[in-house]
Coordinates of C-alpha atoms and ligand atoms in Angstrom, one line a residue:
M122 CA -30.4 158.0 17.2
K123 CA -29.7 158.3 13.5
T124 CA -28.6 155.4 11.3
R125 CA -27.7 155.4 7.7
A126 CA -27.6 152.3 5.6
V127 CA -27.2 151.3 1.9
L128 CA -28.6 148.4 0.0
N129 CA -27.4 147.8 -3.5
R130 CA -28.9 145.3 -5.9
N131 CA -25.4 144.2 -6.9
F132 CA -24.1 143.6 -3.4
I133 CA -25.0 139.9 -3.5
V134 CA -23.7 137.7 -0.7
S135 CA -25.0 134.5 -2.2
D136 CA -28.1 132.7 -3.3
I137 CA -29.7 131.3 -0.1
D138 CA -29.9 127.5 0.1
E139 CA -33.4 126.9 1.2
R140 CA -32.1 124.4 3.8
L141 CA -31.1 127.5 5.9
Y142 CA -34.6 127.3 7.3
G143 CA -34.5 123.8 8.5
S144 CA -35.5 122.5 12.0
F145 CA -35.0 119.5 14.2
I146 CA -37.0 116.8 15.9
E147 CA -35.3 114.7 18.5
H148 CA -36.5 111.8 20.5
L149 CA -36.5 114.0 23.5
G150 CA -39.3 115.0 25.9
R151 CA -42.6 115.5 24.2
A152 CA -41.2 116.3 20.7
V153 CA -42.4 113.0 19.4
Y154 CA -44.8 111.5 22.0
G155 CA -47.5 114.2 22.6
G156 CA -46.0 116.4 20.0
V157 CA -45.9 115.2 16.4
Y158 CA -47.3 111.7 17.3
E159 CA -50.3 111.2 19.6
P160 CA -52.7 108.5 18.2
A161 CA -55.3 109.1 20.9
H162 CA -55.5 112.8 20.2
P163 CA -58.8 114.0 18.6
R164 CA -56.9 115.6 15.7
A165 CA -54.7 112.5 15.1
D166 CA -54.7 111.2 11.5
A167 CA -54.7 107.6 10.4
E168 CA -51.0 107.3 11.2
G169 CA -51.3 108.9 14.7
F170 CA -49.8 112.2 13.6
R171 CA -51.3 115.3 15.1
E172 CA -53.0 117.3 12.3
D173 CA -53.0 120.5 14.3
V174 CA -49.2 120.2 14.7
L175 CA -48.7 119.4 11.1
E176 CA -50.7 122.5 10.1
L177 CA -48.5 124.8 12.2
V178 CA -45.3 123.1 10.9
R179 CA -46.5 123.6 7.3
E180 CA -47.0 127.3 8.0
L181 CA -43.3 127.5 8.8
K182 CA -42.3 125.9 5.5
V183 CA -39.5 123.9 6.9
P184 CA -37.5 122.4 4.0
V185 CA -35.5 119.9 6.0
V186 CA -35.9 118.3 9.5
R187 CA -32.9 116.8 11.3
Y188 CA -33.7 113.5 13.1
P189 CA -33.5 111.6 15.5
G190 CA -31.0 113.6 17.6
G191 CA -29.1 115.3 19.1
N192 CA -27.7 113.6 22.2
F193 CA -30.2 110.8 21.7
V194 CA -28.5 109.6 18.5
S195 CA -25.3 108.7 20.3
A196 CA -26.9 105.5 21.8
Y197 CA -29.5 105.0 19.0
R198 CA -30.3 101.6 17.7
W199 CA -32.2 102.3 14.5
E200 CA -33.2 98.6 14.0
D201 CA -35.4 98.8 17.1
T202 CA -37.5 101.5 15.5
V203 CA -38.7 99.6 12.4
G204 CA -41.1 96.7 11.7
P205 CA -44.2 95.6 13.5
R206 CA -44.8 97.8 16.5
E207 CA -45.5 94.8 18.8
N208 CA -42.0 93.5 18.2
R209 CA -40.1 96.7 18.8
P210 CA -38.2 96.8 22.1
V211 CA -38.7 99.4 24.8
R212 CA -35.3 100.9 25.6
L213 CA -33.9 103.3 28.1
D214 CA -32.4 106.4 26.6
P215 CA -29.3 107.4 28.6
A216 CA -29.0 110.9 27.0
W217 CA -32.3 112.2 28.4
K218 CA -32.9 109.6 31.2
S219 CA -36.2 108.6 29.5
T220 CA -37.9 105.5 28.3
E221 CA -38.2 105.1 24.5
P222 CA -41.1 102.9 23.5
N223 CA -40.1 102.9 19.8
E224 CA -43.7 103.3 18.8
F225 CA -42.6 106.0 16.4
G226 CA -39.5 105.2 14.4
L227 CA -37.6 105.9 11.3
N228 CA -40.4 105.0 8.8
E229 CA -43.0 106.9 10.7
F230 CA -40.7 109.9 10.7
S231 CA -40.1 109.7 7.0
S232 CA -43.9 109.6 6.4
W233 CA -44.5 112.5 8.9
A234 CA -41.8 114.6 7.1
K235 CA -43.5 114.1 3.8
K236 CA -46.8 115.2 5.3
A237 CA -45.1 118.3 6.7
G238 CA -43.6 119.1 3.3
S239 CA -40.1 118.6 4.6
G240 CA -37.0 116.6 3.6
V241 CA -35.1 114.5 6.1
M242 CA -31.6 115.1 7.5
M243 CA -30.7 111.8 9.2
A244 CA -28.0 111.4 11.8
V245 CA -26.1 108.1 12.4
N246 CA -24.8 106.9 15.7
L247 CA -21.1 107.4 16.0
G248 CA -21.2 107.4 19.8
T249 CA -21.8 103.7 20.7
R250 CA -21.8 102.4 17.2
G251 CA -19.8 102.7 14.0
I252 CA -19.4 102.2 10.3
Q253 CA -21.3 99.0 9.8
E254 CA -24.5 100.2 11.5
A255 CA -24.3 103.5 9.5
C256 CA -24.0 101.5 6.2
D257 CA -26.9 99.2 7.2
L258 CA -29.1 102.2 8.0
L259 CA -28.3 103.8 4.6
E260 CA -29.0 100.6 2.8
Y261 CA -32.3 100.2 4.6
C262 CA -33.3 103.8 3.9
N263 CA -32.1 104.3 0.3
H264 CA -31.5 101.1 -1.6
P265 CA -34.4 100.2 -3.9
S266 CA -34.6 96.4 -3.3
G267 CA -32.8 93.1 -3.7
S268 CA -30.6 93.3 -0.6
Y269 CA -31.1 92.2 3.0
W270 CA -31.8 95.7 4.5
S271 CA -33.8 97.1 1.5
D272 CA -36.0 94.0 1.3
L273 CA -36.6 94.3 5.1
R274 CA -37.9 97.8 4.4
H275 CA -40.2 96.4 1.8
S276 CA -41.4 93.8 4.2
H277 CA -42.2 96.6 6.7
G278 CA -44.6 98.1 4.2
Y279 CA -42.3 100.8 2.7
P280 CA -41.4 99.7 -0.9
E281 CA -40.3 103.2 -1.9
P282 CA -36.8 104.1 -0.8
H283 CA -36.7 107.1 1.6
N284 CA -33.9 108.5 -0.5
I285 CA -32.3 110.6 2.2
R286 CA -29.6 112.7 0.8
L287 CA -28.2 114.6 3.8
W288 CA -26.5 112.7 6.7
C289 CA -25.0 113.8 10.0
L290 CA -21.9 111.8 11.1
G291 CA -22.9 111.6 14.8
N292 CA -23.7 114.5 17.2
E293 CA -21.5 116.7 19.4
L294 CA -18.8 114.1 20.0
D295 CA -16.5 116.8 21.5
G296 CA -18.9 117.0 24.5
W297 CA -18.1 115.0 27.7
W298 CA -21.9 114.5 28.1
Q299 CA -22.1 112.6 24.9
V300 CA -22.5 108.8 25.1
G301 CA -19.3 107.7 23.3
H302 CA -17.5 111.1 23.6
K303 CA -14.2 111.0 21.7
T304 CA -11.1 113.0 21.1
A305 CA -10.9 115.0 17.9
V306 CA -8.5 112.6 16.3
E307 CA -10.5 109.5 17.3
Y308 CA -13.7 111.1 16.0
G309 CA -12.1 112.5 12.9
R310 CA -10.8 109.1 11.9
L311 CA -14.2 107.4 12.5
A312 CA -16.0 110.2 10.7
N313 CA -13.7 109.8 7.7
E314 CA -14.0 106.1 7.5
T315 CA -17.8 106.3 7.9
A316 CA -18.0 109.0 5.2
K317 CA -15.9 106.9 2.8
A318 CA -18.1 103.8 3.3
L319 CA -21.3 105.8 2.9
K320 CA -20.0 107.4 -0.3
L321 CA -19.1 104.0 -1.7
F322 CA -22.8 103.3 -1.7
D323 CA -23.7 106.7 -3.0
P324 CA -21.1 109.3 -3.9
G325 CA -23.8 111.9 -4.2
L326 CA -24.7 112.0 -0.5
E327 CA -24.0 115.1 1.5
L328 CA -22.3 114.5 4.8
V329 CA -22.0 116.8 7.8
V330 CA -19.1 116.2 10.2
C331 CA -19.5 117.3 13.9
G332 CA -17.8 120.6 14.7
S333 CA -17.8 121.8 18.3
S334 CA -21.0 121.7 20.4
G335 CA -20.5 125.4 21.2
S336 CA -18.0 128.2 20.7
G337 CA -17.4 128.1 24.5
M338 CA -15.9 124.7 24.5
P339 CA -12.3 124.7 25.6
T340 CA -11.4 122.6 22.5
F341 CA -12.9 125.1 20.1
P342 CA -11.6 125.6 17.3
Q343 CA -8.8 123.1 17.7
W344 CA -11.4 120.4 17.5
E345 CA -12.5 121.6 14.0
L346 CA -8.9 121.8 12.9
E347 CA -8.0 118.3 14.0
V348 CA -11.3 116.7 12.8
L349 CA -11.0 118.3 9.4
E350 CA -7.4 117.3 9.0
E351 CA -8.7 113.7 9.2
C352 CA -11.7 113.9 7.0
Y353 CA -11.6 117.0 4.8
D354 CA -11.8 115.1 1.5
N355 CA -14.8 113.0 2.4
V356 CA -17.2 115.4 4.1
D357 CA -19.2 118.3 2.8
Y358 CA -20.2 120.4 5.8
I359 CA -19.1 121.0 9.4
S360 CA -21.7 121.5 12.1
L361 CA -22.1 124.4 14.5
H362 CA -24.4 124.5 17.5
M363 CA -25.3 127.6 19.6
Y364 CA -27.9 128.3 22.3
L365 CA -28.2 131.7 23.8
N366 CA -29.7 132.6 27.2
N367 CA -30.6 135.5 29.5
K368 CA -29.8 133.7 32.7
E369 CA -28.3 136.9 34.1
N370 CA -31.5 138.9 33.3
D371 CA -29.4 141.3 31.4
T372 CA -31.5 142.1 28.3
A373 CA -28.9 144.4 26.7
G374 CA -26.3 141.6 27.0
F375 CA -28.8 139.0 25.7
L376 CA -29.5 141.1 22.6
A377 CA -25.8 141.7 22.2
S378 CA -24.9 138.0 22.5
T379 CA -25.8 137.3 18.8
V380 CA -22.6 139.1 17.8
A381 CA -20.9 135.9 19.2
M382 CA -22.8 134.0 16.5
D383 CA -21.3 136.1 13.8
S384 CA -17.8 135.5 15.1
F385 CA -18.4 131.8 15.7
I386 CA -19.4 131.4 12.1
E387 CA -16.4 133.4 10.9
T388 CA -14.0 131.5 13.0
V389 CA -15.3 128.2 11.7
I390 CA -15.0 129.5 8.1
H391 CA -11.4 130.5 8.7
T392 CA -10.6 127.2 10.3
C393 CA -12.1 125.3 7.3
D394 CA -10.2 127.5 4.9
Y395 CA -6.9 127.0 6.9
V396 CA -7.2 123.3 6.4
K397 CA -8.1 123.8 2.8
A398 CA -4.9 125.8 2.3
K399 CA -2.8 123.3 4.3
K400 CA -4.1 120.5 2.1
R401 CA -3.7 122.5 -1.1
S402 CA -7.3 121.5 -1.7
R403 CA -9.7 123.0 -4.2
K404 CA -12.7 121.8 -2.3
T405 CA -14.5 124.2 0.1
I406 CA -16.2 122.9 3.2
N407 CA -19.5 124.8 4.0
L408 CA -21.3 125.1 7.3
S409 CA -24.3 123.4 8.7
F410 CA -25.6 125.4 11.7
D411 CA -27.7 122.5 12.7
E412 CA -28.7 123.5 16.2
W413 CA -29.5 127.1 17.2
N414 CA -32.0 128.8 19.4
V415 CA -32.6 130.3 22.8
W416 CA -32.5 127.7 25.6
Y417 CA -32.5 128.2 29.4
H418 CA -36.0 128.8 30.8
S419 CA -36.6 125.1 31.5
N420 CA -33.2 124.2 32.9
E421 CA -34.3 124.1 36.5
S422 CA -37.4 122.1 35.9
D423 CA -35.5 119.6 33.8
N424 CA -33.0 119.0 36.6
Q425 CA -35.9 118.2 38.9
I426 CA -37.3 115.7 36.4
Y427 CA -33.9 113.9 36.0
K428 CA -33.5 113.8 39.8
N429 CA -37.1 112.9 40.9
T430 CA -38.9 111.2 38.0
P431 CA -36.4 109.8 35.4
W432 CA -37.2 107.1 32.8
Q433 CA -40.6 108.4 31.8
V434 CA -42.0 108.1 28.3
G435 CA -42.2 111.6 26.8
P436 CA -41.4 113.7 30.0
S437 CA -41.9 117.4 29.8
L438 CA -38.3 118.3 29.2
L439 CA -36.8 121.4 27.6
E440 CA -40.2 123.1 27.5
D441 CA -39.0 126.7 27.3
V442 CA -41.9 129.1 27.3
Y443 CA -40.5 131.9 25.1
N444 CA -41.2 135.6 25.6
L445 CA -40.9 138.7 23.4
E446 CA -37.2 139.3 24.0
D447 CA -36.5 135.7 23.0
A448 CA -38.3 136.4 19.7
L449 CA -36.0 139.4 19.2
V450 CA -32.9 137.2 19.8
V451 CA -34.2 134.5 17.4
G452 CA -34.7 137.3 14.8
L453 CA -31.1 138.5 15.4
M454 CA -29.8 134.9 15.0
L455 CA -31.8 134.6 11.7
N456 CA -30.1 137.8 10.5
S457 CA -26.7 136.3 11.3
L458 CA -27.5 133.2 9.2
I459 CA -28.7 135.2 6.3
R460 CA -25.6 137.5 6.3
H461 CA -23.4 134.4 6.1
A462 CA -25.5 132.6 3.4
D463 CA -22.4 132.3 1.2
R464 CA -21.0 129.7 3.7
V465 CA -23.8 128.6 5.9
K466 CA -25.9 126.4 3.6
I467 CA -27.9 124.5 6.2
A468 CA -29.3 125.5 9.6
C469 CA -31.8 123.9 11.9
L470 CA -33.8 125.8 14.5
A471 CA -33.6 123.5 17.5
Q472 CA -36.1 122.3 17.8
L473 CA -39.6 122.2 16.3
V474 CA -42.3 120.9 18.6
N475 CA -42.5 121.2 22.4
V476 CA -38.7 120.9 23.0
I477 CA -37.2 124.4 22.9
A478 CA -39.7 124.9 20.1
P479 CA -41.8 127.4 18.1
V480 CA -44.8 125.0 18.3
M481 CA -46.2 124.0 21.7
T482 CA -48.9 121.5 22.5
R483 CA -50.7 120.1 25.5
T484 CA -50.9 116.3 25.3
G485 CA -54.6 115.7 24.7
G486 CA -55.1 119.5 24.2
P487 CA -54.4 122.2 21.7
A488 CA -51.3 123.4 19.8
W489 CA -50.2 127.0 19.7
R490 CA -47.5 129.3 18.4
Q491 CA -44.7 130.5 20.7
T492 CA -43.3 134.0 20.3
I493 CA -40.2 132.7 18.4
F494 CA -42.6 131.1 15.8
Y495 CA -43.1 134.5 14.2
P496 CA -39.6 135.7 13.1
F497 CA -38.9 132.2 11.8
F498 CA -42.3 132.2 9.9
Y499 CA -41.6 135.5 8.2
V500 CA -38.0 134.7 7.3
S501 CA -38.8 131.2 6.1
N502 CA -41.8 132.4 4.0
Y503 CA -40.3 135.6 2.6
A504 CA -36.5 135.4 2.7
R505 CA -36.0 133.1 -0.3
G506 CA -33.7 134.3 -3.0
A507 CA -30.3 136.0 -2.7
A508 CA -28.9 137.5 0.5
L509 CA -27.8 141.1 0.0
N510 CA -25.1 142.8 1.9
V511 CA -26.8 145.7 3.9
R512 CA -24.1 148.3 4.7
V513 CA -25.3 149.6 8.0
D514 CA -23.5 152.6 9.6
S515 CA -25.0 152.2 13.0
P516 CA -23.9 153.7 16.3
A517 CA -22.8 151.0 18.7
Y518 CA -22.6 150.3 22.4
E519 CA -19.8 148.7 24.3
H520 CA -20.6 145.4 26.1
P521 CA -18.0 143.9 28.5
T522 CA -18.3 140.5 26.9
Y523 CA -19.3 141.2 23.3
G524 CA -17.3 144.5 22.6
Q525 CA -18.8 147.0 20.2
V526 CA -22.4 146.0 19.4
P527 CA -24.3 148.0 16.7
W528 CA -27.7 149.2 17.8
L529 CA -29.3 148.3 14.5
D530 CA -28.9 144.8 13.1
A531 CA -30.1 144.0 9.6
S532 CA -30.4 141.5 6.8
A533 CA -31.9 141.6 3.4
V534 CA -33.0 139.1 0.8
Y535 CA -33.8 139.9 -2.9
N536 CA -36.1 137.7 -4.9
G537 CA -35.7 138.6 -8.6
E538 CA -38.5 136.3 -9.8
K539 CA -41.0 137.8 -7.4
G540 CA -39.6 141.3 -7.5
T541 CA -39.4 141.6 -3.7
V542 CA -36.8 142.7 -1.2
A543 CA -37.4 141.3 2.4
L544 CA -35.7 143.3 5.1
F545 CA -35.3 142.2 8.7
L546 CA -34.4 144.9 11.2
V547 CA -33.8 144.7 14.9
N548 CA -33.3 147.8 17.1
R549 CA -31.3 146.5 20.1
S550 CA -31.8 149.7 22.1
L551 CA -34.3 149.3 25.0
D552 CA -35.4 152.9 25.0
E553 CA -34.4 154.8 21.9
N554 CA -35.9 154.9 18.4
I555 CA -33.6 154.5 15.5
E556 CA -34.2 157.1 12.8
L557 CA -33.3 155.1 9.8
N558 CA -32.3 156.3 6.3
L559 CA -31.8 153.3 4.1
V560 CA -30.8 154.0 0.5
L561 CA -32.1 151.4 -1.9
E562 CA -29.7 151.4 -4.9
G563 CA -31.2 149.6 -7.9
F564 CA -34.6 149.4 -6.2
E565 CA -35.8 153.0 -6.9
D566 CA -39.2 151.8 -8.1
Y567 CA -39.9 149.6 -5.1
R568 CA -42.6 150.4 -2.5
L569 CA -43.4 149.3 0.9
A570 CA -45.8 146.4 0.7
M571 CA -45.8 145.0 4.2
H572 CA -44.3 145.9 7.6
K573 CA -44.8 143.6 10.5
M574 CA -43.3 144.3 13.9
M575 CA -42.8 142.6 17.3
A576 CA -42.3 145.2 20.0
G577 CA -43.8 146.3 23.2
N578 CA -43.1 147.4 26.8
D579 CA -43.3 143.9 28.3
L580 CA -40.3 142.0 27.0
K581 CA -41.2 139.1 29.3
A582 CA -44.7 138.6 27.7
A583 CA -45.2 135.1 26.4
N584 CA -47.9 132.9 24.7
T585 CA -49.5 130.2 26.7
E586 CA -52.3 127.7 26.3
D587 CA -54.7 130.2 27.9
H588 CA -53.3 133.3 26.1
P589 CA -51.9 131.8 22.9
E590 CA -52.0 135.1 21.0
K591 CA -50.7 137.5 23.7
V592 CA -47.5 138.2 21.6
V593 CA -48.2 138.4 17.9
P594 CA -46.7 140.6 15.2
A595 CA -48.5 143.9 14.8
E596 CA -48.8 146.1 11.7
G597 CA -45.6 148.1 11.6
T598 CA -45.6 151.8 11.9
G599 CA -43.2 154.6 11.3
L600 CA -41.5 153.6 8.1
K601 CA -42.1 154.9 4.5
C602 CA -40.5 154.1 1.2
S603 CA -40.3 156.5 -1.7
K604 CA -37.8 157.2 -4.6
G605 CA -35.4 154.6 -3.4
V606 CA -35.2 155.5 0.2
L607 CA -36.7 153.7 3.2
E608 CA -36.9 156.1 6.1
G609 CA -38.5 156.6 9.5
S610 CA -38.4 155.3 13.0
V611 CA -37.6 151.8 14.1
L612 CA -39.0 151.4 17.6
P613 CA -36.9 150.4 20.6
A614 CA -36.5 146.7 21.3
S615 CA -38.3 145.7 18.1
W616 CA -38.0 143.1 15.4
N617 CA -39.3 144.3 12.0
F618 CA -40.1 142.6 8.7
V619 CA -40.3 145.0 5.8
L620 CA -41.4 143.7 2.4
L621 CA -40.7 145.9 -0.6
T622 CA -42.2 145.1 -3.9
Q623 CA -41.6 146.5 -7.4
G624 CA -44.1 148.9 -8.9
Ligands
AHR905 O1 -31.3 120.3 21.2 C1 -31.1 119.8 22.5 C2 -29.7 119.2 22.7 O2 -28.7 120.2 22.6 C3 -29.2 118.2 21.6 O3 -29.7 117.0 21.9 C4 -27.8 118.3 21.7 O4 -27.1 118.0 20.4 C5 -27.5 119.7 22.2 O5 -26.6 119.7 23.2

């Protein structure tokens, strides 16, 4: 099937905020205990952090990590997590029916994030708690010294403020499952008053208000509208969450489902701008897509754990083992984020280690890369710069749920300093090559420097502890670039990274 496309150096969508390639660590399952923190592990460092995990996280170049939840944050008592370990209480976490020993807390996370080369995106509890606890937490984290909470931090051995600039005002409070679920107006009022109070301490903070927990929620997008009407002037971003799945074992539908991500983003942009117009405001609210991924493989096993063995420390929850088709979908989701880089400024692959994650470990054993590690790795490492609008004239197929779905999905990022164009291409067809003709206007002197590809006949192939490299990117074939045209075959059911360099 033939597909023509045009890329023009001047069709700039926006500079990409590097926080588009963020991720997420929640106190959930083995993300922390047996994941980032395992003092008895042979590769643990002096603070009990797994060096093998840190090495893989550093490969991903994650600029910001959201913490500590997620659903967990809605009953979070941050004070339990600081100070001498022997005084920290063991608590039951209602969100995940687990026991939280509080051996690893806020200060340890801040220190881990530094070692990972990441910044922190901290969430406050607006489920069971409110304005005061959020202010106390901010003072503990960011105030230099000379106040109760900042001096307490000093006494805990952390004289330097953590200086956390980005804060989430709770998590998914539209969801009935959330501890402390609220109506839009209740939440919007609380978020507004919390935002005002936090900004009294520091007007330079960036605050993320909760949008809907998914575009399928019956209250979407009314929730966004009502929440923003309450807090528009005091927040900076609104959150979006989306998890895709192939529960129906319909791979064509699974690959098509990312068009729902494009329309989710566009609906939220329209809703923000409607409130902006209604308020006669000059301020624009941007988007924080702070949870996105594929999630479904572990659902059944999780239900068994909640039913049969609840209240464990670090249970094996949400341990999706990702296959090749999941990697294609993660590649498609990354394309959607890049295409919307003018309004989506922050995004977090949910999550980072063990829990629906690119990095898996065995407690006491090795760490390895899941299939979804790779598209994230190439995007995070090479797609820094300005997102370009790729005009793709692709044939499309009709899907009963998603409508017209183009066979070829693409995104492009230009880095003027390095003289590179990073292209990300997915062929959604399960059996046909795409014969691509991509005209590169303004890049006539660029040549093909790298082509990596994830493709193969077995879309269900996955990496495991015994076969950690069963699915890895191969050297791409079939594309050539000359005199400002990239052309050739894009294989069926494939994700492709093409790097063009000047000269
Ligand atoms: O990432 C797993 C969970 O998904 C998060 O805790 C919650 O916010 C979402 O529903």
